[in-house]
């Protein structure tokens, strides 16, 4: 990569996955990778940025920085935005847009007011130039802008996706507290699963772990089913984009996947999981059993167990859930010799009912809940 063509960007990630996110970005060609809090800063060329939008599994968002300017209040924000880009070319009135805000400044501590100030700066310039303005579209904008405030400075970025990248499009049916797809993919990376041995989820819920594991094992890029607003960028390169799109499609593997098995006691939730598996095109690769946890049968070949059981916060009551954890621990002690168990714990009092000793605990934020990704080697 030639240095002058590198783009500064940030990947927004689940808290606790910054190191894994940085590793994934490096694998996909990012340079000068620097883990931050809930984010990773990096540099990359345009082809590489397209590659990340199509292939990266862990980010919520990928933000392409376009400018930084001093920002001490509403007035400097207003004029800083107007001078940030050649908006006559980047945002003609025929294009809709949206403004997202993160961070805050001493006199700009309300995100709605800050977004309104950015919007006013842009539409005022449009009215002066054309006598008309762009519309605001919060769901499917042609241009998605992101402004981050902090330390008397504003950073304006372009977001190439109108929605969060964690949404893959295969999950119309979810339970009460679904695990986000990018978090599931990151947790699977942390297990070190080699994509060849069985992977089992004994409390599979919406089947997110299993589907993400199948997509990882088959090298199916998560962005192939997504629409991107980056195609409205002034410097969008359709040739480079098609090259990266074709590369991602060609990487898909056709060989049989390892055993991917889920168990779910609730018939309605199990049927939702099968719907999601079908939507992902994985009905022949993932098996969902509807049965009591006490009748769990692990494959003969040892592998990895991943599990996100209820914590007694959003689902269930702690008193009733102790029997679930106790049953899981009993089954695994009986059948799971040689297996690795990774369990997302949001309630230390419940995990003691497993009667298993963890060898590793990784802090993870799951939807605002302080959790631990617990590793148990079953002997």
C-alpha positions as semicolon CSV with decimal commas, in nm:
position;residue;x (nm);y (nm);z (nm)
1;X;0,000;0,000;0,000
2;X;0,128;0,349;-0,079
3;X;0,120;0,569;0,227
4;X;-0,053;0,866;0,061
5;X;-0,352;0,653;-0,033
6;X;-0,421;0,519;0,313
7;X;-0,752;0,603;0,480
8;X;-0,783;0,663;0,854
9;X;-1,073;0,469;1,001
10;X;-1,221;0,326;1,320
11;X;-1,400;-0,002;1,381
12;X;-1,660;0,015;1,661
13;X;-1,664;-0,313;1,855
14;X;-1,827;-0,484;2,154
15;X;-1,637;-0,405;2,472
16;X;-1,401;-0,692;2,543
17;X;-1,341;-0,781;2,179
18;X;-1,094;-0,504;2,100
19;X;-0,795;-0,741;2,075
20;X;-0,980;-0,993;1,861
21;X;-1,118;-0,711;1,649
22;X;-0,767;-0,578;1,592
23;X;-0,649;-0,925;1,491
24;X;-0,934;-0,963;1,243
25;X;-0,861;-0,623;1,087
26;X;-0,495;-0,717;1,043
27;X;-0,595;-1,046;0,878
28;X;-0,800;-0,847;0,628
29;X;-0,521;-0,604;0,544
30;X;-0,545;-0,316;0,792
31;X;-0,228;-0,131;0,894
32;X;-0,129;0,080;1,196
33;X;-0,389;-0,107;1,401
34;X;-0,442;0,039;1,748
35;X;-0,694;-0,109;1,995
36;X;-0,896;0,150;2,184
37;X;-1,188;0,127;2,426
38;X;-1,479;-0,038;2,238
39;X;-1,302;0,043;1,911
40;X;-0,993;-0,010;1,698
41;X;-0,821;0,263;1,496
42;X;-0,643;0,163;1,175
43;X;-0,534;0,271;0,828
44;X;-0,618;0,100;0,501
45;X;-0,655;0,167;0,129
46;X;-0,994;0,191;-0,041
47;X;-0,997;-0,168;-0,164
48;X;-0,918;-0,283;0,187
49;X;-1,197;-0,072;0,333
50;X;-1,442;-0,232;0,090
51;X;-1,304;-0,571;0,197
52;X;-1,373;-0,493;0,563
53;X;-1,732;-0,390;0,495
54;X;-1,791;-0,720;0,317
55;X;-1,585;-0,962;0,526
56;X;-1,530;-0,830;0,880
57;X;-1,742;-1,019;1,135
58;X;-1,675;-0,834;1,461
59;X;-1,745;-0,460;1,411
60;X;-2,073;-0,284;1,475
61;X;-1,961;-0,004;1,244
62;X;-1,668;0,094;1,024
63;X;-1,617;0,470;1,018
64;X;-1,404;0,637;0,753
65;X;-1,254;0,958;0,888
66;X;-1,279;1,254;0,648
67;X;-1,173;1,547;0,866
68;X;-1,100;1,681;1,214
69;X;-1,152;2,037;1,328
70;X;-1,148;2,236;1,653
71;X;-1,491;2,241;1,812
72;X;-1,565;2,461;2,114
73;X;-1,942;2,496;2,081
74;X;-2,239;2,519;1,843
75;X;-2,091;2,798;1,626
76;X;-1,755;2,631;1,558
77;X;-1,938;2,304;1,495
78;X;-2,171;2,471;1,242
79;X;-1,894;2,633;1,038
80;X;-1,658;2,339;1,080
81;X;-1,913;2,108;0,921
82;X;-1,976;2,344;0,630
83;X;-1,604;2,352;0,553
84;X;-1,541;1,981;0,614
85;X;-1,608;1,859;0,258
86;X;-1,709;1,992;-0,078
87;X;-2,074;1,927;0,000
88;X;-2,188;2,045;-0,343
89;X;-2,035;1,723;-0,475
90;X;-2,075;1,491;-0,176
91;X;-2,432;1,582;-0,078
92;X;-2,653;1,724;-0,355
93;X;-3,020;1,769;-0,258
94;X;-3,123;1,448;-0,438
95;X;-2,939;1,242;-0,174
96;X;-3,086;1,180;0,171
97;X;-2,865;1,169;0,479
98;X;-2,849;1,084;0,849
99;X;-2,627;1,214;1,130
100;X;-2,509;0,993;1,417
101;X;-2,335;1,141;1,722
102;X;-2,096;0,996;1,977
103;X;-1,902;1,162;2,257
104;X;-1,971;1,512;2,386
105;X;-1,813;1,852;2,444
106;X;-1,861;2,095;2,732
107;X;-2,124;2,299;2,545
108;X;-2,246;2,015;2,322
109;X;-2,357;1,746;2,564
110;X;-2,693;1,660;2,409
111;X;-2,667;1,432;2,104
112;X;-3,001;1,543;1,955
113;X;-2,902;1,911;1,962
114;X;-2,559;1,830;1,818
115;X;-2,710;1,627;1,533
116;X;-2,954;1,912;1,465
117;X;-2,667;2,159;1,443
118;X;-2,486;1,937;1,190
119;X;-2,805;1,899;0,988
120;X;-2,867;2,275;0,989
121;X;-2,513;2,344;0,869
122;X;-2,564;2,115;0,573
123;X;-2,918;2,209;0,467
124;X;-2,851;2,582;0,511
125;X;-2,562;2,551;0,265
126;X;-2,783;2,354;0,027
127;X;-3,062;2,610;0,037
128;X;-2,812;2,888;-0,031
129;X;-2,665;2,699;-0,327
130;X;-2,972;2,532;-0,481
131;X;-3,278;2,673;-0,306
132;X;-3,370;2,324;-0,189
133;X;-3,238;2,067;0,059
134;X;-3,184;1,697;0,121
135;X;-3,431;1,494;0,320
136;X;-3,341;1,315;0,644
137;X;-3,372;0,937;0,631
138;X;-3,290;0,760;0,957
139;X;-3,338;0,404;0,827
140;X;-3,192;0,395;0,475
141;X;-2,997;0,717;0,405
142;X;-2,792;0,767;0,091
143;X;-2,517;0,924;0,300
144;X;-2,456;0,833;0,664
145;X;-2,246;1,080;0,864
146;X;-2,092;1,018;1,203
147;X;-1,961;1,293;1,430
148;X;-1,749;1,220;1,736
149;X;-1,689;1,495;1,992
150;X;-1,412;1,502;2,247
151;X;-1,127;1,713;2,385
152;X;-1,230;2,031;2,204
153;X;-1,216;1,851;1,869
154;X;-1,475;1,709;1,630
155;X;-1,408;1,409;1,405
156;X;-1,636;1,372;1,104
157;X;-1,658;1,028;0,945
158;X;-1,855;0,848;0,678
159;X;-2,035;0,525;0,765
160;X;-2,067;0,302;0,460
161;X;-2,355;0,097;0,600
162;X;-2,699;0,237;0,687
163;X;-2,741;-0,017;0,967
164;X;-2,524;-0,187;1,225
165;X;-2,297;-0,452;1,075
166;X;-2,392;-0,702;1,344
167;X;-2,722;-0,759;1,161
168;X;-2,654;-1,029;0,902
169;X;-3,012;-1,057;0,775
170;X;-3,070;-1,421;0,867
171;X;-3,241;-1,368;1,202
172;X;-3,608;-1,264;1,169
173;X;-3,695;-1,470;1,476
174;X;-3,522;-1,388;1,804
175;X;-3,588;-1,459;2,169
176;X;-3,619;-1,216;2,456
177;X;-3,246;-1,151;2,500
178;X;-3,071;-1,250;2,176
179;X;-2,693;-1,253;2,150
180;X;-2,573;-1,010;1,883
181;X;-2,420;-1,180;1,582
182;X;-2,086;-0,997;1,593
183;X;-2,047;-1,072;1,963
184;X;-2,116;-1,440;1,897
185;X;-1,856;-1,444;1,618
186;X;-1,601;-1,278;1,845
187;X;-1,665;-1,519;2,131
188;X;-1,618;-1,813;1,894
189;X;-1,284;-1,665;1,784
190;X;-1,178;-1,648;2,148
191;X;-1,237;-2,023;2,190
192;X;-0,973;-2,106;1,931
193;X;-1,218;-2,346;1,759
194;X;-1,036;-2,493;1,458
195;X;-1,349;-2,524;1,237
196;X;-1,301;-2,902;1,206
197;X;-1,420;-3,046;1,536
198;X;-1,784;-3,050;1,660
199;X;-1,937;-2,740;1,812
200;X;-2,239;-2,777;2,040
201;X;-2,468;-2,523;2,205
202;X;-2,680;-2,686;2,479
203;X;-2,892;-2,370;2,532
204;X;-2,900;-2,252;2,173
205;X;-3,187;-1,999;2,186
206;X;-3,197;-1,827;1,845
207;X;-2,904;-2,043;1,724
208;X;-2,675;-1,742;1,681
209;X;-2,360;-1,923;1,800
210;X;-2,425;-2,214;1,565
211;X;-2,503;-1,999;1,262
212;X;-2,200;-1,777;1,314
213;X;-1,981;-2,085;1,358
214;X;-2,114;-2,228;1,031
215;X;-2,050;-1,900;0,849
216;X;-1,695;-1,890;0,987
217;X;-1,625;-2,254;0,897
218;X;-1,757;-2,210;0,542
219;X;-1,579;-1,872;0,496
220;X;-1,908;-1,704;0,406
221;X;-1,861;-1,328;0,429
222;X;-2,125;-1,163;0,651
223;X;-2,168;-0,863;0,420
224;X;-2,267;-1,047;0,103
225;X;-2,637;-1,013;0,181
226;X;-2,622;-0,648;0,283
227;X;-2,688;-0,319;0,106
228;X;-2,432;-0,040;0,151
229;X;-2,468;0,335;0,128
230;X;-2,097;0,372;0,050
231;X;-2,199;0,334;-0,314
232;X;-2,317;0,697;-0,290
233;X;-1,974;0,823;-0,186
234;X;-1,828;1,069;-0,436
235;X;-1,510;0,863;-0,473
236;X;-1,682;0,523;-0,484
237;X;-1,488;0,290;-0,716
238;X;-1,722;0,027;-0,867
239;X;-1,435;-0,171;-1,017
240;X;-1,257;-0,211;-0,682
241;X;-1,588;-0,288;-0,513
242;X;-1,670;-0,565;-0,760
243;X;-1,323;-0,711;-0,718
244;X;-1,367;-0,735;-0,341
245;X;-1,722;-0,865;-0,376
246;X;-1,606;-1,138;-0,616
247;X;-1,314;-1,224;-0,388
248;X;-1,548;-1,274;-0,092
249;X;-1,780;-1,492;-0,300
250;X;-1,493;-1,706;-0,425
251;X;-1,372;-1,775;-0,069
252;X;-1,686;-1,968;0,024
253;X;-1,601;-2,332;0,096
254;X;-1,812;-2,616;-0,033
255;X;-1,686;-2,910;0,177
256;X;-1,905;-3,057;0,456
257;X;-1,898;-2,867;0,783
258;X;-1,818;-3,024;1,121
259;X;-2,105;-3,131;1,345
260;X;-2,297;-2,823;1,463
261;X;-2,564;-2,917;1,714
262;X;-2,801;-2,715;1,930
263;X;-3,039;-2,811;2,211
264;X;-3,336;-2,602;2,321
265;X;-3,599;-2,711;2,573
266;X;-3,862;-2,456;2,466
267;X;-4,037;-2,583;2,148
268;X;-4,132;-2,232;2,033
269;X;-3,776;-2,102;2,072
270;X;-3,640;-2,415;1,901
271;X;-3,869;-2,352;1,604
272;X;-3,746;-1,991;1,590
273;X;-3,390;-2,124;1,582
274;X;-3,474;-2,355;1,291
275;X;-3,628;-2,060;1,106
276;X;-3,306;-1,863;1,149
277;X;-3,097;-2,160;1,038
278;X;-3,314;-2,196;0,729
279;X;-3,291;-1,823;0,652
280;X;-2,911;-1,856;0,666
281;X;-2,926;-2,147;0,419
282;X;-2,780;-2,387;0,676
283;X;-3,062;-2,639;0,734
284;X;-2,842;-2,926;0,616
285;X;-2,550;-2,820;0,835
286;X;-2,704;-2,739;1,176
287;X;-2,922;-2,971;1,384
288;X;-3,153;-2,826;1,650
289;X;-3,290;-3,071;1,908
290;X;-3,596;-2,994;2,120
291;X;-3,549;-3,179;2,444
292;X;-3,466;-3,150;2,812
293;X;-3,105;-3,067;2,889
294;X;-3,071;-3,384;3,095
295;X;-3,106;-3,584;2,770
296;X;-2,827;-3,398;2,592
297;X;-2,611;-3,630;2,382
298;X;-2,270;-3,502;2,278
299;X;-2,105;-3,623;1,954
300;X;-1,851;-3,900;1,998
301;X;-1,563;-3,683;1,878
302;X;-1,463;-3,427;2,142
303;X;-1,507;-3,064;2,045
304;X;-1,614;-2,725;2,178
305;X;-1,928;-2,638;2,374
306;X;-2,044;-2,275;2,362
307;X;-2,329;-2,158;2,579
308;X;-2,513;-1,839;2,674
309;X;-2,761;-1,957;2,937
310;X;-3,000;-1,715;3,112
311;X;-2,855;-1,500;3,390
312;X;-3,176;-1,442;3,583
313;X;-3,176;-1,074;3,477
314;X;-3,375;-1,058;3,152
315;X;-3,491;-1,420;3,146
316;X;-3,589;-1,645;3,436
317;X;-3,536;-1,619;3,810
318;X;-3,209;-1,709;3,978
319;X;-3,368;-1,964;4,208
320;X;-3,520;-2,159;3,918
321;X;-3,213;-2,127;3,699
322;X;-2,981;-2,298;3,945
323;X;-3,131;-2,632;3,844
324;X;-3,054;-2,553;3,477
325;X;-2,689;-2,484;3,554
326;X;-2,672;-2,788;3,782
327;X;-2,815;-3,014;3,509
328;X;-2,572;-2,874;3,251
329;X;-2,277;-2,936;3,480
330;X;-2,392;-3,291;3,559
331;X;-2,434;-3,384;3,191
332;X;-2,096;-3,241;3,098
333;X;-1,915;-3,414;3,382
334;X;-2,073;-3,740;3,269
335;X;-2,025;-3,710;2,891
336;X;-1,784;-3,424;2,824
337;X;-1,441;-3,566;2,903
338;X;-1,196;-3,407;2,660
339;X;-1,434;-3,125;2,564
340;X;-1,385;-2,753;2,614
341;X;-1,677;-2,556;2,755
342;X;-1,705;-2,180;2,699
343;X;-1,994;-2,022;2,886
344;X;-2,100;-1,657;2,889
345;X;-2,170;-1,579;3,254
346;X;-2,367;-1,278;3,367
347;X;-2,428;-1,414;3,716
348;X;-2,137;-1,564;3,915
349;X;-2,380;-1,711;4,168
350;X;-2,532;-1,933;3,900
351;X;-2,209;-2,059;3,747
352;X;-2,107;-2,212;4,080
353;X;-2,396;-2,458;4,030
354;X;-2,204;-2,610;3,736
355;X;-1,957;-2,759;3,985
356;X;-1,681;-2,710;3,730
357;X;-1,358;-2,514;3,773
358;X;-1,286;-2,247;3,515
359;X;-0,934;-2,192;3,382
360;X;-0,995;-1,857;3,212
361;X;-1,236;-1,563;3,251
362;X;-1,250;-1,293;2,984
363;X;-1,448;-0,973;3,062
364;X;-1,714;-0,910;2,797
365;X;-1,994;-0,655;2,767
366;X;-2,318;-0,818;2,648
367;X;-2,580;-0,554;2,577
368;X;-2,468;-0,341;2,870
369;X;-2,432;-0,635;3,109
370;X;-2,092;-0,700;3,264
371;X;-2,022;-1,065;3,176
372;X;-1,737;-1,314;3,170
373;X;-1,655;-1,559;2,889
374;X;-1,567;-1,859;3,104
375;X;-1,344;-2,142;2,982
376;X;-1,366;-2,489;3,137
377;X;-1,154;-2,789;3,034
378;X;-1,366;-3,094;3,113
379;X;-1,172;-3,400;3,229
